[in-house]
Coordinates of C-alpha atoms in Angstrom, one line a residue:
X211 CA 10.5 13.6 -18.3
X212 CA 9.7 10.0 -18.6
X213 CA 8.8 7.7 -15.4
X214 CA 9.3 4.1 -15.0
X215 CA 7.2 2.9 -12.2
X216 CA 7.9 -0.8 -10.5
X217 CA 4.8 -1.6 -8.4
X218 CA 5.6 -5.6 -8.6
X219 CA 3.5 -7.3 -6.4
X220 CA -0.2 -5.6 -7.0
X221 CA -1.3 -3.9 -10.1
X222 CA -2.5 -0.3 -9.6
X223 CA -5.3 -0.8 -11.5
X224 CA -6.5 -3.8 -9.1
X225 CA -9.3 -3.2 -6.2
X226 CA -8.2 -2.0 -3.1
X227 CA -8.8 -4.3 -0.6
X228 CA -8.7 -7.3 -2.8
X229 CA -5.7 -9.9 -1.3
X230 CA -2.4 -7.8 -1.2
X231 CA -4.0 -4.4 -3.2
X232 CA -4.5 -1.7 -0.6
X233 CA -3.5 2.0 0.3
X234 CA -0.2 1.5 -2.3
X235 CA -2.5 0.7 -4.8
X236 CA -4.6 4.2 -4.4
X237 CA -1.6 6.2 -3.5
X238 CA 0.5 4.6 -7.2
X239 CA -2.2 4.9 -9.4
X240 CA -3.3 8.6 -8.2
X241 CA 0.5 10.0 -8.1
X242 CA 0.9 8.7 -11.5
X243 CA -2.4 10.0 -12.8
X244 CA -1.4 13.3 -11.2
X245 CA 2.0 13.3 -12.8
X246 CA 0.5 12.4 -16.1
X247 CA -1.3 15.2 -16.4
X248 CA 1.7 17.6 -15.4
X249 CA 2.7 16.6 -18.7
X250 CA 5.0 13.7 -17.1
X251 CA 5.3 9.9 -19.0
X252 CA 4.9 7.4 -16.5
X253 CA 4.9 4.0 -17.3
X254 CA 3.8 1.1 -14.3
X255 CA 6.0 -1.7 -14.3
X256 CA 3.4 -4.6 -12.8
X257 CA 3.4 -8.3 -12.8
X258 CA 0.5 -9.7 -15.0
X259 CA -2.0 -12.0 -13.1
X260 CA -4.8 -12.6 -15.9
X261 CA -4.2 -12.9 -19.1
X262 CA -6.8 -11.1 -20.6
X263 CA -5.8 -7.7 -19.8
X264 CA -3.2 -7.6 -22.5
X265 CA 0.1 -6.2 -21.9
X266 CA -0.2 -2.8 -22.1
X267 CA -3.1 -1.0 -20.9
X268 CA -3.0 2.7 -21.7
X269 CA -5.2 4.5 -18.6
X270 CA -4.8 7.9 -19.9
X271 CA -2.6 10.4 -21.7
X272 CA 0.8 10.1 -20.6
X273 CA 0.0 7.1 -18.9
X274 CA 0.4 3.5 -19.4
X275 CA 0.3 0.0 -17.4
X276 CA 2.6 -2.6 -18.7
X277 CA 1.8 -6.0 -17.4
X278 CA 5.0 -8.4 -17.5
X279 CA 4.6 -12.2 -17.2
X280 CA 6.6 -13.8 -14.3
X281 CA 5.7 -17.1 -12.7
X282 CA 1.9 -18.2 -13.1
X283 CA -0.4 -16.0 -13.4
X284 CA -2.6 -17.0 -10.3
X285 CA -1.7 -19.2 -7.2
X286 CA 1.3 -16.9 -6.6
X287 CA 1.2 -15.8 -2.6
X288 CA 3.1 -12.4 -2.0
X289 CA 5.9 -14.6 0.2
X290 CA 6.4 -16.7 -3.3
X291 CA 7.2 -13.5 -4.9
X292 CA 10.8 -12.7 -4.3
X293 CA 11.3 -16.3 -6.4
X294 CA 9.7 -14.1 -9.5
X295 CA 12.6 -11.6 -9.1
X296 CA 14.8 -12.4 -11.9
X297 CA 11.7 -13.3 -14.3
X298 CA 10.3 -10.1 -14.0
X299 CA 13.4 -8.0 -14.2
X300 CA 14.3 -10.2 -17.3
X301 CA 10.4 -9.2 -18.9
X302 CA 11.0 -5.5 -18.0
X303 CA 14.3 -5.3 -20.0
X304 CA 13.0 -7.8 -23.2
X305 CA 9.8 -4.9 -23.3
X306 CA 12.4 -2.3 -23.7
X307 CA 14.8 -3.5 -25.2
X308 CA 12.3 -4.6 -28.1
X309 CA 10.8 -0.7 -28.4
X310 CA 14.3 1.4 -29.0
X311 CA 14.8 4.0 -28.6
X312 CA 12.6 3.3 -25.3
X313 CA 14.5 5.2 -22.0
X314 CA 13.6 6.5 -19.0
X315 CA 14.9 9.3 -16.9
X316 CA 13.9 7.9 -13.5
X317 CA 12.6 5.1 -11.6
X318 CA 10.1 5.1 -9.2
X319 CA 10.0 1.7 -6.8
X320 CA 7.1 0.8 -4.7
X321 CA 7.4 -1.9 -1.8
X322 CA 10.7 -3.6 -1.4
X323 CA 10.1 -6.6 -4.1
X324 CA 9.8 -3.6 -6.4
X325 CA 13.0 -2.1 -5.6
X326 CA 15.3 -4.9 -6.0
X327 CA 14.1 -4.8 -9.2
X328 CA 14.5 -0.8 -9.6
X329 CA 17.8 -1.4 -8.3
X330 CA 19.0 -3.7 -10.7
X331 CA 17.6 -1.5 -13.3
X332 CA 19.1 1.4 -12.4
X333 CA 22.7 0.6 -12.5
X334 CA 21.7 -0.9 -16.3
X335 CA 19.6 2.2 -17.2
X336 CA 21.9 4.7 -15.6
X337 CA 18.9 6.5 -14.2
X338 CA 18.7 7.6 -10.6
X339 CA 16.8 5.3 -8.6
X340 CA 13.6 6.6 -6.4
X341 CA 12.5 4.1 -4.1
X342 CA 9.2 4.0 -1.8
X343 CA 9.1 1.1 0.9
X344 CA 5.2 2.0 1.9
X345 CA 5.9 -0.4 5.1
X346 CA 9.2 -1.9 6.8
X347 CA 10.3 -5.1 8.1
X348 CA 11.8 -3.9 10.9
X349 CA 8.6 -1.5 11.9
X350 CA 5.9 -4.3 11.1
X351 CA 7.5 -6.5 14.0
X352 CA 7.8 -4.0 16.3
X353 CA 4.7 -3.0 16.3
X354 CA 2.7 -6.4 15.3
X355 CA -0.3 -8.0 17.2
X356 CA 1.3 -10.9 19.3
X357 CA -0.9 -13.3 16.9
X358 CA 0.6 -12.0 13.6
X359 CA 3.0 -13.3 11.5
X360 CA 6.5 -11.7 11.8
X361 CA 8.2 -10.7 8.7
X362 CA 11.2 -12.1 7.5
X363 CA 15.0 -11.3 8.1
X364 CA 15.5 -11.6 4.0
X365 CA 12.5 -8.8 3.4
X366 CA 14.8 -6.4 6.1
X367 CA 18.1 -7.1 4.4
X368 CA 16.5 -6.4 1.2
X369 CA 15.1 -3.3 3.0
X370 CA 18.5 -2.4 4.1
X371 CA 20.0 -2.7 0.6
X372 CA 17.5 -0.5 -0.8
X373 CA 18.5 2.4 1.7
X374 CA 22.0 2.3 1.2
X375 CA 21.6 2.2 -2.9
X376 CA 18.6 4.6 -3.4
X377 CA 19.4 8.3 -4.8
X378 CA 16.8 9.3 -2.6
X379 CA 14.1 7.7 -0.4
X380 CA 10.0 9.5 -0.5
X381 CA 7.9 8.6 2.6
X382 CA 4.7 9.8 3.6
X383 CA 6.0 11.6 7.5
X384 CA 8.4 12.9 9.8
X385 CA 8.1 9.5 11.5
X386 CA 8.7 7.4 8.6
X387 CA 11.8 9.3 8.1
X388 CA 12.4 8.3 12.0
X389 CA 12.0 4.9 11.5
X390 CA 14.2 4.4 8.4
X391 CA 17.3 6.3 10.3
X392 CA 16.6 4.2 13.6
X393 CA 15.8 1.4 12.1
X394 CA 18.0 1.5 8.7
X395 CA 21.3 3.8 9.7
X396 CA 19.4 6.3 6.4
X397 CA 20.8 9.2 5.7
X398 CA 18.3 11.6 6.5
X399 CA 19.5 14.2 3.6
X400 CA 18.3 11.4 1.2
X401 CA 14.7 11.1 2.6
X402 CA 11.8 13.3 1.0
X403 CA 8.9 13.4 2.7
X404 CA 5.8 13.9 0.3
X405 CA 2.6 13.7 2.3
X406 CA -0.6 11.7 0.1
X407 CA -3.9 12.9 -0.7
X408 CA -7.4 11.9 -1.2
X409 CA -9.9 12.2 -4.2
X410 CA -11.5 15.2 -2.4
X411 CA -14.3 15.4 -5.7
X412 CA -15.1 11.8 -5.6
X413 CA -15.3 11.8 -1.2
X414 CA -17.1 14.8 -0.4
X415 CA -19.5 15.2 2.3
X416 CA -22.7 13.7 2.7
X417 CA -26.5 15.1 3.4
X418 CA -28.7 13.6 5.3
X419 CA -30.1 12.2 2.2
X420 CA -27.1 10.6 1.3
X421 CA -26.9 9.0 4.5
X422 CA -30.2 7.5 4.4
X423 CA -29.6 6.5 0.8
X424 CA -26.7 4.6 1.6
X425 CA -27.6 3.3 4.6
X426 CA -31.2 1.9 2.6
X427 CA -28.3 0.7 -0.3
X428 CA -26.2 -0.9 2.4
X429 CA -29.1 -2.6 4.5
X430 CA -28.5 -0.4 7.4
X431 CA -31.1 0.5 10.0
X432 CA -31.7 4.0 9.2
X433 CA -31.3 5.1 13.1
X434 CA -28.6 3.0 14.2
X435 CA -25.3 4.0 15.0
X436 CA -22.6 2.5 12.3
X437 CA -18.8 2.1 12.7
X438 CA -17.1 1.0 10.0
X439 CA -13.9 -0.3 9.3
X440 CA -12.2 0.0 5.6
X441 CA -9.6 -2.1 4.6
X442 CA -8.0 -5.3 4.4
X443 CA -9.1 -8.0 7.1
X444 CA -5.3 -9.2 8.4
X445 CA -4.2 -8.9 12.1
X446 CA -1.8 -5.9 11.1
X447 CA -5.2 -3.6 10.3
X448 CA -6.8 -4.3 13.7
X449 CA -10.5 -5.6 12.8
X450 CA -10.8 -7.9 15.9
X451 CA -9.5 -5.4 17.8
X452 CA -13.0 -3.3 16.7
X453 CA -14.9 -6.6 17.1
X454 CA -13.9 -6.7 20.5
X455 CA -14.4 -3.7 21.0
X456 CA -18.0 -3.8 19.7
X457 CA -18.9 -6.6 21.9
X458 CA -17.5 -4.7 25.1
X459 CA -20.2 -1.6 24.4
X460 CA -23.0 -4.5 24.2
X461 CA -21.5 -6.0 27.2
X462 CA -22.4 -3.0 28.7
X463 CA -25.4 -1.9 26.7
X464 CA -27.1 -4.6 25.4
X465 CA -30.2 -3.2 24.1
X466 CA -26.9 -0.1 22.3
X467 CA -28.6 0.0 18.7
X468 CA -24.8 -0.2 16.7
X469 CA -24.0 -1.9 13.4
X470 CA -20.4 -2.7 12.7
X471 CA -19.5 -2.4 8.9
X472 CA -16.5 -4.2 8.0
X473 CA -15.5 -3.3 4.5
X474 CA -13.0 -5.2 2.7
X475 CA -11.0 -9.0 2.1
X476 CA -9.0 -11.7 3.5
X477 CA -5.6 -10.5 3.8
X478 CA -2.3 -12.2 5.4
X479 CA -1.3 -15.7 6.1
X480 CA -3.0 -15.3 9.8
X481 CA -6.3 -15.1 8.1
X482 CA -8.9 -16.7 6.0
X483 CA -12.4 -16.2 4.6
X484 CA -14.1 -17.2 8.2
X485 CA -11.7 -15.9 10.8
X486 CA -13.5 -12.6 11.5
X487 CA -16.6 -13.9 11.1
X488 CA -16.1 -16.7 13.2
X489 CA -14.7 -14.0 15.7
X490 CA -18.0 -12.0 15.6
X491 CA -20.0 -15.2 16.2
X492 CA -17.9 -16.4 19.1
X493 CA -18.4 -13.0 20.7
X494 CA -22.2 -13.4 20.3
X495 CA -22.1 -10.3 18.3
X496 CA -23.0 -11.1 14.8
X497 CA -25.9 -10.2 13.8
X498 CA -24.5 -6.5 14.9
X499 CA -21.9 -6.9 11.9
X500 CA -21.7 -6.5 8.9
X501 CA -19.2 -7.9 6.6
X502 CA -19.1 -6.3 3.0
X503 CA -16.7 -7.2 0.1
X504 CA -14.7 -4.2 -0.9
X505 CA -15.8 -1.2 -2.8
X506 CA -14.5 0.8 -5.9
X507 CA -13.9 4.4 -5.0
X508 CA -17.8 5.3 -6.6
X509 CA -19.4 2.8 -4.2
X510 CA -16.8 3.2 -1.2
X511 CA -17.9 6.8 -1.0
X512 CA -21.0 5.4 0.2
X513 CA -20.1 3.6 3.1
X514 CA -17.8 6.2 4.3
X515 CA -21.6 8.5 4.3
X516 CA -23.2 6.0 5.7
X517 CA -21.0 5.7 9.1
X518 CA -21.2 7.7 12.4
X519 CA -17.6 6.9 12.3
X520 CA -14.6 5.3 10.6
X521 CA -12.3 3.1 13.1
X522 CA -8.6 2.6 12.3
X523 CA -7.1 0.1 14.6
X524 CA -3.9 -0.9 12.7
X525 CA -0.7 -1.2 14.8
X526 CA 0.9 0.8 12.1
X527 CA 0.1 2.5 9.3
X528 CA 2.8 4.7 7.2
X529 CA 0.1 7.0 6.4
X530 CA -4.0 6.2 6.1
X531 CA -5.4 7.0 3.2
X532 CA -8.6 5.9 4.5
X533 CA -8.6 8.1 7.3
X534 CA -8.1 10.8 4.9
X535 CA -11.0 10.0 2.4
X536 CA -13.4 8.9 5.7
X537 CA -12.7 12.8 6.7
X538 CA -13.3 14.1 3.6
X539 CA -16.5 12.8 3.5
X540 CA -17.4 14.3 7.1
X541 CA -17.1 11.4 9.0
X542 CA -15.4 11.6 12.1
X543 CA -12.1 8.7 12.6
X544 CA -11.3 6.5 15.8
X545 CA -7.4 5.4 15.3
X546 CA -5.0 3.8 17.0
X547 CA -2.1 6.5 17.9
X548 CA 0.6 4.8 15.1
X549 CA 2.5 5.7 12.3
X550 CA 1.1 8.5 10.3
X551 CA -2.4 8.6 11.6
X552 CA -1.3 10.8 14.3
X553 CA -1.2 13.1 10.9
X554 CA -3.7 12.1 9.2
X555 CA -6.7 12.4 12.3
X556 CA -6.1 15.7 14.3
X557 CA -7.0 14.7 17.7
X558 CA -9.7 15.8 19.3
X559 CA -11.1 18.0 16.6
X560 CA -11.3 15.7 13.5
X561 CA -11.3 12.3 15.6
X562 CA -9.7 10.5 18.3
X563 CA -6.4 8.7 18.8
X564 CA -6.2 5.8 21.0
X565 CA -2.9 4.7 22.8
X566 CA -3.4 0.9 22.8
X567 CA -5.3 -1.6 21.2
X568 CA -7.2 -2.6 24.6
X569 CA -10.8 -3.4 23.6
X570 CA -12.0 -1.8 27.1
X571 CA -10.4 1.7 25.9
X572 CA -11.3 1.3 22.1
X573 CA -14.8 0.7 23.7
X574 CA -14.5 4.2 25.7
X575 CA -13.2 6.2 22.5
X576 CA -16.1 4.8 20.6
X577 CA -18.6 5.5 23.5
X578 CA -17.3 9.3 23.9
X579 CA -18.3 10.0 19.9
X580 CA -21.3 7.6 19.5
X581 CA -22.8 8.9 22.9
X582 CA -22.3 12.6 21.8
X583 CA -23.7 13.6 19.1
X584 CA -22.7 17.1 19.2
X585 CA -19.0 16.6 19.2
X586 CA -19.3 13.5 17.0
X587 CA -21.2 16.6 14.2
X588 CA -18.7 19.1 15.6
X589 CA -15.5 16.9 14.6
X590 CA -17.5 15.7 11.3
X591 CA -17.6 19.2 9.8
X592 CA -13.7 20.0 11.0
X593 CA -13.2 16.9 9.4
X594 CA -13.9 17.9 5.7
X595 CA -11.5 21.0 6.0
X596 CA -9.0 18.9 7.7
X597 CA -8.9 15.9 4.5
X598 CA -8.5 19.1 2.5
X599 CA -4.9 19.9 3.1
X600 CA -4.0 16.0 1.3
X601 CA -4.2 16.5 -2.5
X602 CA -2.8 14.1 -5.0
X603 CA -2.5 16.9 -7.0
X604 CA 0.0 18.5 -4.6
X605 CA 1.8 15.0 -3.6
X606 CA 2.6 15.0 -7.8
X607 CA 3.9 18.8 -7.7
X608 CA 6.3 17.0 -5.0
X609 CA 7.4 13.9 -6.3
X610 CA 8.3 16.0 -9.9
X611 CA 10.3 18.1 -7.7
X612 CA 12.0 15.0 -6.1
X613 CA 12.5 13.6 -9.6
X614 CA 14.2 17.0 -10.8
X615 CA 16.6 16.7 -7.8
X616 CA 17.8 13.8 -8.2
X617 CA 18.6 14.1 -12.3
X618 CA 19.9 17.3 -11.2
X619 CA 22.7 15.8 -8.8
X620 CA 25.3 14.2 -10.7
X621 CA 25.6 10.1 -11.2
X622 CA 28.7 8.6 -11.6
X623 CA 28.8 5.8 -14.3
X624 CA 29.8 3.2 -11.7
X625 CA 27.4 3.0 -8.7
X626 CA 29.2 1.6 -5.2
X627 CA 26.9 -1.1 -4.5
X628 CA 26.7 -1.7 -0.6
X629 CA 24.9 -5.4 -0.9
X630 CA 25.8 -6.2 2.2
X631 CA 22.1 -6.1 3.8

């Protein structure tokens, strides 16, 4: 079986956390990897943003990542992208048009930019068309922070385009497969839900050596309490809701000995390189924080070791891969009770799910595991056992199974194309 993969707007081989590269990023590059070594070909379909990567960059056996020009390679927001549309499409089809007898069996689309493109492709390939949204539109406003910037009506008819022309639809959970038939009129028969994983060799759980290490690599008093946060800094994730909260438990405590990691970049129109901090400081709370670039998997291990706990206070998440790999490493996880990290943290045994994003009851959660440290150990070692149902290796088995359906159901020459958004 041969793959093509469309991950448009990020590379999978960029740093997580880095501008628009985040859990898609992990959760492309690992399924792929996975598949690869099932004995699948999977090519990734990605637009090239340096030059000197060359165009194709073979990763591993079976695996390859073919950069295609479209549009400059820097200066290019994500908004700016849908403009790139036709380029790209155009670069995919020169690349393999120019290596007959090049073909694929399926395509796999990640994000909606990507599966206009797949879309296209697959009525000119004739190969059924897999499509992944990761987040949608119509979700993202629902649950976004009153201060966030609202996605656009063109990204949810695109959205809505994609549903009704998919073969089949892969999310991560039961409520992602709510949300597209609420929100989208989807067919439910034509959603797959394939949970992710986590690098369970590569996140493991720490000693007490390796906390002190990390902390003493990190800068971290070696008795503090640390909370960390992993990800992108954008309104979406929540990190000012954690600031907040931070400064509420020194409100109350002010002599509380807590350091707050945040782990990550500038992500979103509604940020920049100072808002957070600038945040911190006008809550008279930074030097209690932190504020760390983000972390290959090698190094991120590390921080994940060196926290109490991990805090997750998106507004929604389709599945939290961090949660997963903080877990894995022992560490306890304070989220927010959205999307799939209702799955991803077992209340009350591996962490704790909080119902709003009030900094007074983010502030209590916290308190209840910081202030305890026999539950806060307790939930640490369910944790690891927890994290170890999530495999990429299992989420691969899955998505060959999805790919074997759909060549296995029959596709008419002509697609019905529903364009009507």
């Amino acid at each position: 079986m041969k793959v093509a993969m469309i991950s448009l707007h990020t590379s999978p081989l960029e740093q997580p956390g880095v501008g628009d590269a985040g859990g898609m990023n992990v959760y492309v590059i690992n399924t792929a990897r996975q598949l690869a070594r099932r004995g699948v070909e999977v090519d990734i379909y990605t637009r090239a943003t340096r030059p000197s990567q060359g165009q194709v960059v073979e990763v591993e056996e079976n695996l390859r990542v073919i950069n295609i020009v479209a549009g400059p390679y820097e200066g290019l927001a994500k908004e700016e992208l849908p403009t790139q549309l036709a380029a790209f499409a155009g670069g995919v089809l020169e690349y393999v048009r120019c290596r007959e007898p090049l073909t694929y069996d399926v395509i796999h689309s990640h994000y909606w930019l990507s599966g206009q493109v797949g879309w296209l492709l697959r009525d000119l390939w004739a190969a059924p068309l897999i499509h992944t949204a990761h987040t949608l539109a119509a979700v993202k406003n629902a649950h976004r922070s009153d201060e966030d910037t609202p996605e656009s009506e063109a990204r949810r008819i695109c959205e809505q385009q994609l549903v009704d022309n998919a073969d089949l639809l892969v999310v991560n959970t039961e409520e992602e497969t709510r949300d597209l038939v609420a929100h989208y009129d989807a067919d439910a028969d034509v959603v797959e839900i394939i949970p992710p994983g986590a690098d369970t060799e590569l996140f493991t759980p720490g000693t007490d050596r390796n906390t002190e290490l990390s902390r003493r690599q990190l800068g971290i008093p070696l008795h503090a309490k640390v909370v960390a946060f992993v990800g992108r800094l954008q309104e979406f994730k929540g990190p000012q809701v954690l600031l907040r909260a931070a400064a509420e438990l020194f409100e109350r405590d002010p002599h509380r000995n807590l350091r707050i990691l945040l782990c990550g970049g500038v992500s979103g129109a509604s940020s920049s390189d100072t808002t957070y901090r600038d945040l911190a400081a006008e809550l008279g709370i930074s030097r209690r924080v932190r504020f760390l670039g983000p972390r290959p998997p090698e190094e991120l291990v590390h921080v994940y070791q060196a926290a109490d706990i991990v805090a997750m206070p998106s507004y929604n998440e389709s599945f939290g891969l961090v949660a997963v790999e903080a877990q894995a490493t022992g560490t306890p996880v304070v989220a927010a009770r959205a999307g799939g990290l209702s799955i991803a943290v077992a209340d009350g045994e591996t962490g704790l799910l909080v119902d709003t994003h009030d900094a007074s009851d983010w502030a209590d959660a916290l308190a209840a595991l910081l202030d305890d440290d026999a539950r806060r150990s307790a939930m640490g070692e369910a944790a690891v056992g927890h994290a170890a149902r999530f495999s990429w290796a299992g989420a691969a088995e899955r998505l060959e199974s999805v790919y074997e359906r759909a060549l296995s159901e029959e596709l008419s020459g002509c697609h019905q194309r529903n364009a009507g958004g």
